[in-house]
């Protein structure tokens, strides 16, 4: 069976003719798990330089050196859409982060709201999930994972040129596409915690001129489901799912 070419995110400058030494865990993965040997092909990419075809130059258990040969794709950043979400418990947060990456969020930011359960967020774990999703989905871009912030602080510092689309399960039941019709990129999406937003948070959000509340229909979805639903809607209405 033909060997598939491994694909790795390399957080170092990449350029034709350059040699890069992989991080220990990536060397272990290539050398020990995949048993890659000198001459084997590896696809590498990052969010600054693009994607390249590389070959294994040196292979040792803990140290793999790759020779970068040819640019295969320029960086392809997704539309300027930030994804803000109340953190969830581990496995569901992993899922949410992977899906937000696959669906083309450009930045991910945990937002602590009044009813947020999981206040402590493991950013390294989130970043690992984002990289894994980008590697598996042939993205030539890795969304940035920003530090958690409270909802109040996020709104205090808000860049008013960025629209904020917030998913509100008690919003007027006008079709979400109608709600999105008046929104332009750059934008951010906000999904609440399992307990939903408080009345005070809703009032604070609704009072802001750059905020659009949308309903995702009559059924209350779990937050990670709402994440997938709203990202799909926004990509279809405002993003790169539309005909160019
Ligand atoms: N506790 C809330 C309740 O019981 O009314 C439900 C919160 S829901 C599980 C988590 C988040 O997903 C909500 O804060 C909202 O942002 C989003 N969400 C879920 N279903 C939605 C819907 N039908 N319309 C808009 N947003 C929805």
PDB file of C-alpha atoms and ligand atoms in Angstrom:
ATOM      1  CA  UNK A   1       0.000   0.000   0.000  1.00  0.00           C
ATOM      2  CA  UNK A   2       1.383   3.412  -1.041  1.00  0.00           C
ATOM      3  CA  UNK A   3       2.784   5.281   1.955  1.00  0.00           C
ATOM      4  CA  UNK A   4       0.944   8.569   2.575  1.00  0.00           C
ATOM      5  CA  UNK A   5       3.230  11.559   2.963  1.00  0.00           C
ATOM      6  CA  UNK A   6       3.149  12.814   6.551  1.00  0.00           C
ATOM      7  CA  UNK A   7       2.094  16.455   6.994  1.00  0.00           C
ATOM      8  CA  UNK A   8       3.576  18.558   9.774  1.00  0.00           C
ATOM      9  CA  UNK A   9       3.143  22.084  11.078  1.00  0.00           C
ATOM     10  CA  UNK A  10       6.669  23.444  11.619  1.00  0.00           C
ATOM     11  CA  UNK A  11       6.843  26.483  13.886  1.00  0.00           C
ATOM     12  CA  UNK A  12      10.099  27.698  12.304  1.00  0.00           C
ATOM     13  CA  UNK A  13      10.927  29.784   9.207  1.00  0.00           C
ATOM     14  CA  UNK A  14      10.524  27.637   6.066  1.00  0.00           C
ATOM     15  CA  UNK A  15      12.189  28.327   2.701  1.00  0.00           C
ATOM     16  CA  UNK A  16      13.471  26.314  -0.275  1.00  0.00           C
ATOM     17  CA  UNK A  17      16.943  24.867   0.427  1.00  0.00           C
ATOM     18  CA  UNK A  18      16.663  25.337   4.161  1.00  0.00           C
ATOM     19  CA  UNK A  19      17.301  22.536   6.699  1.00  0.00           C
ATOM     20  CA  UNK A  20      15.008  22.389   9.746  1.00  0.00           C
ATOM     21  CA  UNK A  21      15.470  20.263  12.849  1.00  0.00           C
ATOM     22  CA  UNK A  22      12.112  19.054  14.129  1.00  0.00           C
ATOM     23  CA  UNK A  23      10.913  19.361  17.715  1.00  0.00           C
ATOM     24  CA  UNK A  24      11.576  16.177  19.806  1.00  0.00           C
ATOM     25  CA  UNK A  25       7.923  15.013  19.758  1.00  0.00           C
ATOM     26  CA  UNK A  26       7.715  15.479  15.961  1.00  0.00           C
ATOM     27  CA  UNK A  27      11.082  13.665  15.552  1.00  0.00           C
ATOM     28  CA  UNK A  28       9.699  10.822  17.657  1.00  0.00           C
ATOM     29  CA  UNK A  29       6.507  10.745  15.577  1.00  0.00           C
ATOM     30  CA  UNK A  30       8.359  10.663  12.236  1.00  0.00           C
ATOM     31  CA  UNK A  31      11.307   8.527  13.345  1.00  0.00           C
ATOM     32  CA  UNK A  32       9.753   5.995  15.721  1.00  0.00           C
ATOM     33  CA  UNK A  33       6.014   5.932  14.921  1.00  0.00           C
ATOM     34  CA  UNK A  34       6.199   6.354  11.120  1.00  0.00           C
ATOM     35  CA  UNK A  35       9.763   4.978  10.779  1.00  0.00           C
ATOM     36  CA  UNK A  36      10.608   7.653   8.208  1.00  0.00           C
ATOM     37  CA  UNK A  37      14.100   7.265   6.750  1.00  0.00           C
ATOM     38  CA  UNK A  38      16.498   9.569   4.868  1.00  0.00           C
ATOM     39  CA  UNK A  39      15.000  10.488   1.483  1.00  0.00           C
ATOM     40  CA  UNK A  40      11.390  10.064   2.604  1.00  0.00           C
ATOM     41  CA  UNK A  41       9.028  12.914   1.679  1.00  0.00           C
ATOM     42  CA  UNK A  42       7.334  15.081   4.322  1.00  0.00           C
ATOM     43  CA  UNK A  43       4.884  17.944   3.738  1.00  0.00           C
ATOM     44  CA  UNK A  44       5.575  20.898   6.020  1.00  0.00           C
ATOM     45  CA  UNK A  45       3.787  24.225   6.521  1.00  0.00           C
ATOM     46  CA  UNK A  46       3.361  27.230   8.745  1.00  0.00           C
ATOM     47  CA  UNK A  47       1.203  30.388   8.771  1.00  0.00           C
ATOM     48  CA  UNK A  48       3.990  32.745   7.576  1.00  0.00           C
ATOM     49  CA  UNK A  49       5.830  30.995   4.732  1.00  0.00           C
ATOM     50  CA  UNK A  50       3.335  28.532   3.246  1.00  0.00           C
ATOM     51  CA  UNK A  51       3.498  24.795   2.529  1.00  0.00           C
ATOM     52  CA  UNK A  52       6.542  22.989   1.168  1.00  0.00           C
ATOM     53  CA  UNK A  53       7.652  19.556   0.063  1.00  0.00           C
ATOM     54  CA  UNK A  54      10.604  18.434   2.184  1.00  0.00           C
ATOM     55  CA  UNK A  55      12.688  15.289   2.489  1.00  0.00           C
ATOM     56  CA  UNK A  56      14.264  13.607   5.515  1.00  0.00           C
ATOM     57  CA  UNK A  57      17.967  14.573   5.484  1.00  0.00           C
ATOM     58  CA  UNK A  58      18.976  13.023   8.807  1.00  0.00           C
ATOM     59  CA  UNK A  59      17.037  10.452  10.838  1.00  0.00           C
ATOM     60  CA  UNK A  60      17.790   9.795  14.482  1.00  0.00           C
ATOM     61  CA  UNK A  61      15.300   8.694  17.177  1.00  0.00           C
ATOM     62  CA  UNK A  62      15.094  12.057  18.892  1.00  0.00           C
ATOM     63  CA  UNK A  63      16.359  14.298  16.086  1.00  0.00           C
ATOM     64  CA  UNK A  64      14.968  14.403  12.569  1.00  0.00           C
ATOM     65  CA  UNK A  65      16.366  16.943  10.122  1.00  0.00           C
ATOM     66  CA  UNK A  66      14.353  17.858   7.030  1.00  0.00           C
ATOM     67  CA  UNK A  67      15.580  19.529   3.863  1.00  0.00           C
ATOM     68  CA  UNK A  68      12.946  21.917   2.495  1.00  0.00           C
ATOM     69  CA  UNK A  69      12.773  21.489  -1.282  1.00  0.00           C
ATOM     70  CA  UNK A  70       9.846  23.195  -3.004  1.00  0.00           C
ATOM     71  CA  UNK A  71       7.034  25.612  -2.170  1.00  0.00           C
ATOM     72  CA  UNK A  72       3.745  23.826  -2.848  1.00  0.00           C
ATOM     73  CA  UNK A  73       1.261  26.407  -1.603  1.00  0.00           C
ATOM     74  CA  UNK A  74       1.187  29.973  -0.357  1.00  0.00           C
ATOM     75  CA  UNK A  75      -0.356  30.691   3.060  1.00  0.00           C
ATOM     76  CA  UNK A  76      -4.180  30.573   2.786  1.00  0.00           C
ATOM     77  CA  UNK A  77      -5.642  32.536   5.717  1.00  0.00           C
ATOM     78  CA  UNK A  78      -9.387  31.987   6.246  1.00  0.00           C
ATOM     79  CA  UNK A  79     -11.781  34.966   6.227  1.00  0.00           C
ATOM     80  CA  UNK A  80     -11.320  37.468   9.053  1.00  0.00           C
ATOM     81  CA  UNK A  81     -13.638  35.748  11.527  1.00  0.00           C
ATOM     82  CA  UNK A  82     -12.774  35.433  15.226  1.00  0.00           C
ATOM     83  CA  UNK A  83     -14.404  32.699  17.267  1.00  0.00           C
ATOM     84  CA  UNK A  84     -15.201  33.620  20.900  1.00  0.00           C
ATOM     85  CA  UNK A  85     -16.610  30.965  23.169  1.00  0.00           C
ATOM     86  CA  UNK A  86     -17.243  30.160  26.796  1.00  0.00           C
ATOM     87  CA  UNK A  87     -14.794  27.333  27.584  1.00  0.00           C
ATOM     88  CA  UNK A  88     -16.234  23.831  27.973  1.00  0.00           C
ATOM     89  CA  UNK A  89     -14.948  20.711  29.723  1.00  0.00           C
ATOM     90  CA  UNK A  90     -11.949  18.985  28.142  1.00  0.00           C
ATOM     91  CA  UNK A  91     -13.175  16.552  25.498  1.00  0.00           C
ATOM     92  CA  UNK A  92     -15.917  18.869  24.297  1.00  0.00           C
ATOM     93  CA  UNK A  93     -13.467  21.778  24.177  1.00  0.00           C
ATOM     94  CA  UNK A  94     -11.103  19.648  22.064  1.00  0.00           C
ATOM     95  CA  UNK A  95     -13.961  18.949  19.674  1.00  0.00           C
ATOM     96  CA  UNK A  96     -15.015  22.600  19.538  1.00  0.00           C
ATOM     97  CA  UNK A  97     -11.477  23.824  18.852  1.00  0.00           C
ATOM     98  CA  UNK A  98     -10.914  21.246  16.110  1.00  0.00           C
ATOM     99  CA  UNK A  99     -14.218  22.085  14.416  1.00  0.00           C
ATOM    100  CA  UNK A 100     -13.641  25.847  14.634  1.00  0.00           C
ATOM    101  CA  UNK A 101     -10.267  25.301  12.915  1.00  0.00           C
ATOM    102  CA  UNK A 102     -11.756  23.104  10.187  1.00  0.00           C
ATOM    103  CA  UNK A 103     -14.579  25.618   9.629  1.00  0.00           C
ATOM    104  CA  UNK A 104     -12.151  28.470   9.084  1.00  0.00           C
ATOM    105  CA  UNK A 105     -11.941  30.570  12.250  1.00  0.00           C
ATOM    106  CA  UNK A 106      -8.905  32.880  12.028  1.00  0.00           C
ATOM    107  CA  UNK A 107      -8.497  33.392  15.813  1.00  0.00           C
ATOM    108  CA  UNK A 108      -9.943  31.521  18.788  1.00  0.00           C
ATOM    109  CA  UNK A 109     -10.553  33.225  22.108  1.00  0.00           C
ATOM    110  CA  UNK A 110     -12.001  31.756  25.320  1.00  0.00           C
ATOM    111  CA  UNK A 111     -14.406  34.237  26.925  1.00  0.00           C
ATOM    112  CA  UNK A 112     -15.323  33.858  30.576  1.00  0.00           C
ATOM    113  CA  UNK A 113     -19.003  34.698  31.103  1.00  0.00           C
ATOM    114  CA  UNK A 114     -21.024  34.734  34.316  1.00  0.00           C
ATOM    115  CA  UNK A 115     -22.194  31.118  33.928  1.00  0.00           C
ATOM    116  CA  UNK A 116     -18.964  29.705  32.513  1.00  0.00           C
ATOM    117  CA  UNK A 117     -18.143  26.403  34.268  1.00  0.00           C
ATOM    118  CA  UNK A 118     -14.617  25.611  33.064  1.00  0.00           C
ATOM    119  CA  UNK A 119     -12.836  28.883  33.906  1.00  0.00           C
ATOM    120  CA  UNK A 120      -9.328  27.430  33.680  1.00  0.00           C
ATOM    121  CA  UNK A 121      -8.272  26.753  30.078  1.00  0.00           C
ATOM    122  CA  UNK A 122      -5.255  24.703  28.999  1.00  0.00           C
ATOM    123  CA  UNK A 123      -3.979  26.873  26.129  1.00  0.00           C
ATOM    124  CA  UNK A 124      -1.204  24.430  25.178  1.00  0.00           C
ATOM    125  CA  UNK A 125      -3.796  21.685  24.759  1.00  0.00           C
ATOM    126  CA  UNK A 126      -5.979  24.032  22.686  1.00  0.00           C
ATOM    127  CA  UNK A 127      -3.000  24.935  20.487  1.00  0.00           C
ATOM    128  CA  UNK A 128      -2.129  21.267  20.017  1.00  0.00           C
ATOM    129  CA  UNK A 129      -5.714  20.572  18.909  1.00  0.00           C
ATOM    130  CA  UNK A 130      -5.661  23.514  16.499  1.00  0.00           C
ATOM    131  CA  UNK A 131      -2.384  22.313  14.936  1.00  0.00           C
ATOM    132  CA  UNK A 132      -3.637  18.731  14.652  1.00  0.00           C
ATOM    133  CA  UNK A 133      -6.819  19.878  12.897  1.00  0.00           C
ATOM    134  CA  UNK A 134      -4.827  22.106  10.509  1.00  0.00           C
ATOM    135  CA  UNK A 135      -2.416  19.240   9.719  1.00  0.00           C
ATOM    136  CA  UNK A 136      -5.276  16.805   9.059  1.00  0.00           C
ATOM    137  CA  UNK A 137      -7.382  19.208   6.977  1.00  0.00           C
ATOM    138  CA  UNK A 138      -4.609  20.374   4.649  1.00  0.00           C
ATOM    139  CA  UNK A 139      -4.881  23.933   5.906  1.00  0.00           C
ATOM    140  CA  UNK A 140      -1.939  26.219   5.155  1.00  0.00           C
ATOM    141  CA  UNK A 141      -2.710  28.369   8.151  1.00  0.00           C
ATOM    142  CA  UNK A 142      -3.012  27.740  11.880  1.00  0.00           C
ATOM    143  CA  UNK A 143      -5.571  29.876  13.766  1.00  0.00           C
ATOM    144  CA  UNK A 144      -4.168  31.909  16.618  1.00  0.00           C
ATOM    145  CA  UNK A 145      -5.290  30.904  20.120  1.00  0.00           C
ATOM    146  CA  UNK A 146      -5.646  34.002  22.285  1.00  0.00           C
ATOM    147  CA  UNK A 147      -5.526  34.315  26.073  1.00  0.00           C
ATOM    148  CA  UNK A 148      -8.866  33.929  27.880  1.00  0.00           C
ATOM    149  CA  UNK A 149     -10.660  37.173  28.751  1.00  0.00           C
ATOM    150  CA  UNK A 150     -13.794  38.041  30.690  1.00  0.00           C
ATOM    151  CA  UNK A 151     -16.799  39.077  28.569  1.00  0.00           C
ATOM    152  CA  UNK A 152     -16.756  42.531  30.199  1.00  0.00           C
ATOM    153  CA  UNK A 153     -13.071  43.075  29.419  1.00  0.00           C
ATOM    154  CA  UNK A 154     -13.490  41.786  25.855  1.00  0.00           C
ATOM    155  CA  UNK A 155     -16.274  44.300  25.215  1.00  0.00           C
ATOM    156  CA  UNK A 156     -14.373  47.114  26.949  1.00  0.00           C
ATOM    157  CA  UNK A 157     -11.393  46.586  24.604  1.00  0.00           C
ATOM    158  CA  UNK A 158     -13.537  45.847  21.543  1.00  0.00           C
ATOM    159  CA  UNK A 159     -12.296  47.049  18.127  1.00  0.00           C
ATOM    160  CA  UNK A 160     -15.483  48.788  16.962  1.00  0.00           C
ATOM    161  CA  UNK A 161     -14.676  48.076  13.299  1.00  0.00           C
ATOM    162  CA  UNK A 162     -15.287  44.371  13.990  1.00  0.00           C
ATOM    163  CA  UNK A 163     -18.902  43.191  13.980  1.00  0.00           C
ATOM    164  CA  UNK A 164     -19.941  40.876  16.817  1.00  0.00           C
ATOM    165  CA  UNK A 165     -22.445  38.112  16.001  1.00  0.00           C
ATOM    166  CA  UNK A 166     -23.734  36.539  19.183  1.00  0.00           C
ATOM    167  CA  UNK A 167     -25.811  33.373  19.328  1.00  0.00           C
ATOM    168  CA  UNK A 168     -28.763  33.940  21.587  1.00  0.00           C
ATOM    169  CA  UNK A 169     -31.211  31.137  22.166  1.00  0.00           C
ATOM    170  CA  UNK A 170     -33.895  33.648  23.128  1.00  0.00           C
ATOM    171  CA  UNK A 171     -33.241  36.008  20.198  1.00  0.00           C
ATOM    172  CA  UNK A 172     -36.175  36.952  17.954  1.00  0.00           C
ATOM    173  CA  UNK A 173     -36.788  33.983  15.710  1.00  0.00           C
ATOM    174  CA  UNK A 174     -35.938  35.872  12.530  1.00  0.00           C
ATOM    175  CA  UNK A 175     -33.935  33.579  10.192  1.00  0.00           C
ATOM    176  CA  UNK A 176     -30.209  33.773  11.016  1.00  0.00           C
ATOM    177  CA  UNK A 177     -29.436  34.552   7.366  1.00  0.00           C
ATOM    178  CA  UNK A 178     -31.679  37.617   7.568  1.00  0.00           C
ATOM    179  CA  UNK A 179     -29.826  38.653  10.695  1.00  0.00           C
ATOM    180  CA  UNK A 180     -26.483  38.179   8.975  1.00  0.00           C
ATOM    181  CA  UNK A 181     -27.560  40.067   5.849  1.00  0.00           C
ATOM    182  CA  UNK A 182     -26.575  43.374   7.409  1.00  0.00           C
ATOM    183  CA  UNK A 183     -23.225  42.166   8.826  1.00  0.00           C
ATOM    184  CA  UNK A 184     -19.856  42.688   7.100  1.00  0.00           C
ATOM    185  CA  UNK A 185     -16.415  41.205   7.798  1.00  0.00           C
ATOM    186  CA  UNK A 186     -14.275  41.510   9.818  1.00  0.00           C
ATOM    187  CA  UNK A 187     -16.487  39.837  12.364  1.00  0.00           C
ATOM    188  CA  UNK A 188     -16.422  37.788  15.523  1.00  0.00           C
ATOM    189  CA  UNK A 189     -18.815  35.074  16.661  1.00  0.00           C
ATOM    190  CA  UNK A 190     -19.751  34.562  20.320  1.00  0.00           C
ATOM    191  CA  UNK A 191     -21.347  31.389  21.711  1.00  0.00           C
ATOM    192  CA  UNK A 192     -22.359  31.148  25.350  1.00  0.00           C
ATOM    193  CA  UNK A 193     -21.813  28.537  28.052  1.00  0.00           C
ATOM    194  CA  UNK A 194     -24.067  25.541  28.727  1.00  0.00           C
ATOM    195  CA  UNK A 195     -25.942  27.737  31.202  1.00  0.00           C
ATOM    196  CA  UNK A 196     -26.479  30.417  28.584  1.00  0.00           C
ATOM    197  CA  UNK A 197     -25.993  34.166  28.957  1.00  0.00           C
ATOM    198  CA  UNK A 198     -27.489  36.021  31.928  1.00  0.00           C
ATOM    199  CA  UNK A 199     -30.160  38.671  31.456  1.00  0.00           C
ATOM    200  CA  UNK A 200     -27.551  41.323  32.313  1.00  0.00           C
ATOM    201  CA  UNK A 201     -25.100  39.984  29.720  1.00  0.00           C
ATOM    202  CA  UNK A 202     -27.815  39.926  27.068  1.00  0.00           C
ATOM    203  CA  UNK A 203     -28.789  43.520  27.858  1.00  0.00           C
ATOM    204  CA  UNK A 204     -25.131  44.610  27.755  1.00  0.00           C
ATOM    205  CA  UNK A 205     -24.587  42.909  24.375  1.00  0.00           C
ATOM    206  CA  UNK A 206     -27.800  44.190  22.829  1.00  0.00           C
ATOM    207  CA  UNK A 207     -26.939  47.775  23.784  1.00  0.00           C
ATOM    208  CA  UNK A 208     -23.817  47.737  21.603  1.00  0.00           C
ATOM    209  CA  UNK A 209     -24.104  49.125  18.042  1.00  0.00           C
ATOM    210  CA  UNK A 210     -21.752  46.568  16.459  1.00  0.00           C
ATOM    211  CA  UNK A 211     -23.592  43.562  17.939  1.00  0.00           C
ATOM    212  CA  UNK A 212     -26.068  41.350  16.018  1.00  0.00           C
ATOM    213  CA  UNK A 213     -27.967  38.690  17.979  1.00  0.00           C
ATOM    214  CA  UNK A 214     -28.939  35.646  15.941  1.00  0.00           C
ATOM    215  CA  UNK A 215     -31.132  32.672  16.649  1.00  0.00           C
ATOM    216  CA  UNK A 216     -30.037  29.235  15.490  1.00  0.00           C
ATOM    217  CA  UNK A 217     -33.626  28.057  15.325  1.00  0.00           C
ATOM    218  CA  UNK A 218     -36.166  26.700  17.853  1.00  0.00           C
ATOM    219  CA  UNK A 219     -34.052  23.903  19.335  1.00  0.00           C
ATOM    220  CA  UNK A 220     -31.531  24.637  22.091  1.00  0.00           C
ATOM    221  CA  UNK A 221     -28.207  23.147  20.994  1.00  0.00           C
ATOM    222  CA  UNK A 222     -25.266  22.279  23.144  1.00  0.00           C
ATOM    223  CA  UNK A 223     -22.558  24.902  22.873  1.00  0.00           C
ATOM    224  CA  UNK A 224     -20.217  22.765  20.763  1.00  0.00           C
ATOM    225  CA  UNK A 225     -23.045  22.010  18.326  1.00  0.00           C
ATOM    226  CA  UNK A 226     -23.962  25.680  18.170  1.00  0.00           C
ATOM    227  CA  UNK A 227     -20.312  26.369  17.340  1.00  0.00           C
ATOM    228  CA  UNK A 228     -20.430  24.218  14.220  1.00  0.00           C
ATOM    229  CA  UNK A 229     -23.858  25.555  13.204  1.00  0.00           C
ATOM    230  CA  UNK A 230     -22.983  29.238  13.478  1.00  0.00           C
ATOM    231  CA  UNK A 231     -19.548  28.938  11.843  1.00  0.00           C
ATOM    232  CA  UNK A 232     -21.150  27.157   8.891  1.00  0.00           C
ATOM    233  CA  UNK A 233     -23.824  29.838   8.631  1.00  0.00           C
ATOM    234  CA  UNK A 234     -21.325  32.703   8.778  1.00  0.00           C
ATOM    235  CA  UNK A 235     -18.989  31.106   6.217  1.00  0.00           C
ATOM    236  CA  UNK A 236     -21.982  30.579   3.896  1.00  0.00           C
ATOM    237  CA  UNK A 237     -23.380  34.097   4.386  1.00  0.00           C
ATOM    238  CA  UNK A 238     -20.210  36.203   4.766  1.00  0.00           C
ATOM    239  CA  UNK A 239     -17.170  33.987   4.330  1.00  0.00           C
ATOM    240  CA  UNK A 240     -15.401  31.853   1.736  1.00  0.00           C
ATOM    241  CA  UNK A 241     -18.218  29.389   1.150  1.00  0.00           C
ATOM    242  CA  UNK A 242     -19.885  31.997  -1.033  1.00  0.00           C
ATOM    243  CA  UNK A 243     -19.206  31.964  -4.744  1.00  0.00           C
ATOM    244  CA  UNK A 244     -16.051  34.119  -5.263  1.00  0.00           C
TER     245      UNK A 244
HETATM  246  N1  LIG B   1     -28.883  27.257  29.089  1.00  0.00           N
HETATM  247  C1  LIG B   1     -29.434  27.735  27.953  1.00  0.00           C
HETATM  248  C2  LIG B   1     -30.837  27.446  28.020  1.00  0.00           C
HETATM  249  O1  LIG B   1     -31.093  26.386  28.576  1.00  0.00           O
HETATM  250  O2  LIG B   1     -31.593  28.272  27.544  1.00  0.00           O
HETATM  251  C3  LIG B   1     -28.837  27.025  26.730  1.00  0.00           C
HETATM  252  C4  LIG B   1     -27.480  27.424  26.471  1.00  0.00           C
HETATM  253  S1  LIG B   1     -26.880  26.601  25.054  1.00  0.00           S
HETATM  254  C5  LIG B   1     -26.670  25.036  25.673  1.00  0.00           C
HETATM  255  C6  LIG B   1     -25.242  27.201  24.913  1.00  0.00           C
HETATM  256  C7  LIG B   1     -25.053  28.338  23.949  1.00  0.00           C
HETATM  257  O3  LIG B   1     -25.262  27.859  22.615  1.00  0.00           O
HETATM  258  C8  LIG B   1     -26.013  29.486  24.112  1.00  0.00           C
HETATM  259  O4  LIG B   1     -25.546  30.418  25.056  1.00  0.00           O
HETATM  260  C9  LIG B   1     -26.025  30.092  22.701  1.00  0.00           C
HETATM  261  O5  LIG B   1     -24.941  30.953  22.501  1.00  0.00           O
HETATM  262  C10 LIG B   1     -25.886  28.853  21.826  1.00  0.00           C
HETATM  263  N2  LIG B   1     -27.154  28.318  21.337  1.00  0.00           N
HETATM  264  C11 LIG B   1     -27.654  27.076  21.541  1.00  0.00           C
HETATM  265  N3  LIG B   1     -28.828  26.908  20.900  1.00  0.00           N
HETATM  266  C12 LIG B   1     -29.109  28.089  20.278  1.00  0.00           C
HETATM  267  C13 LIG B   1     -30.181  28.557  19.465  1.00  0.00           C
HETATM  268  N4  LIG B   1     -31.216  27.775  19.148  1.00  0.00           N
HETATM  269  N5  LIG B   1     -30.132  29.823  19.009  1.00  0.00           N
HETATM  270  C14 LIG B   1     -29.076  30.637  19.306  1.00  0.00           C
HETATM  271  N6  LIG B   1     -28.019  30.251  20.064  1.00  0.00           N
HETATM  272  C15 LIG B   1     -28.035  28.990  20.546  1.00  0.00           C
END
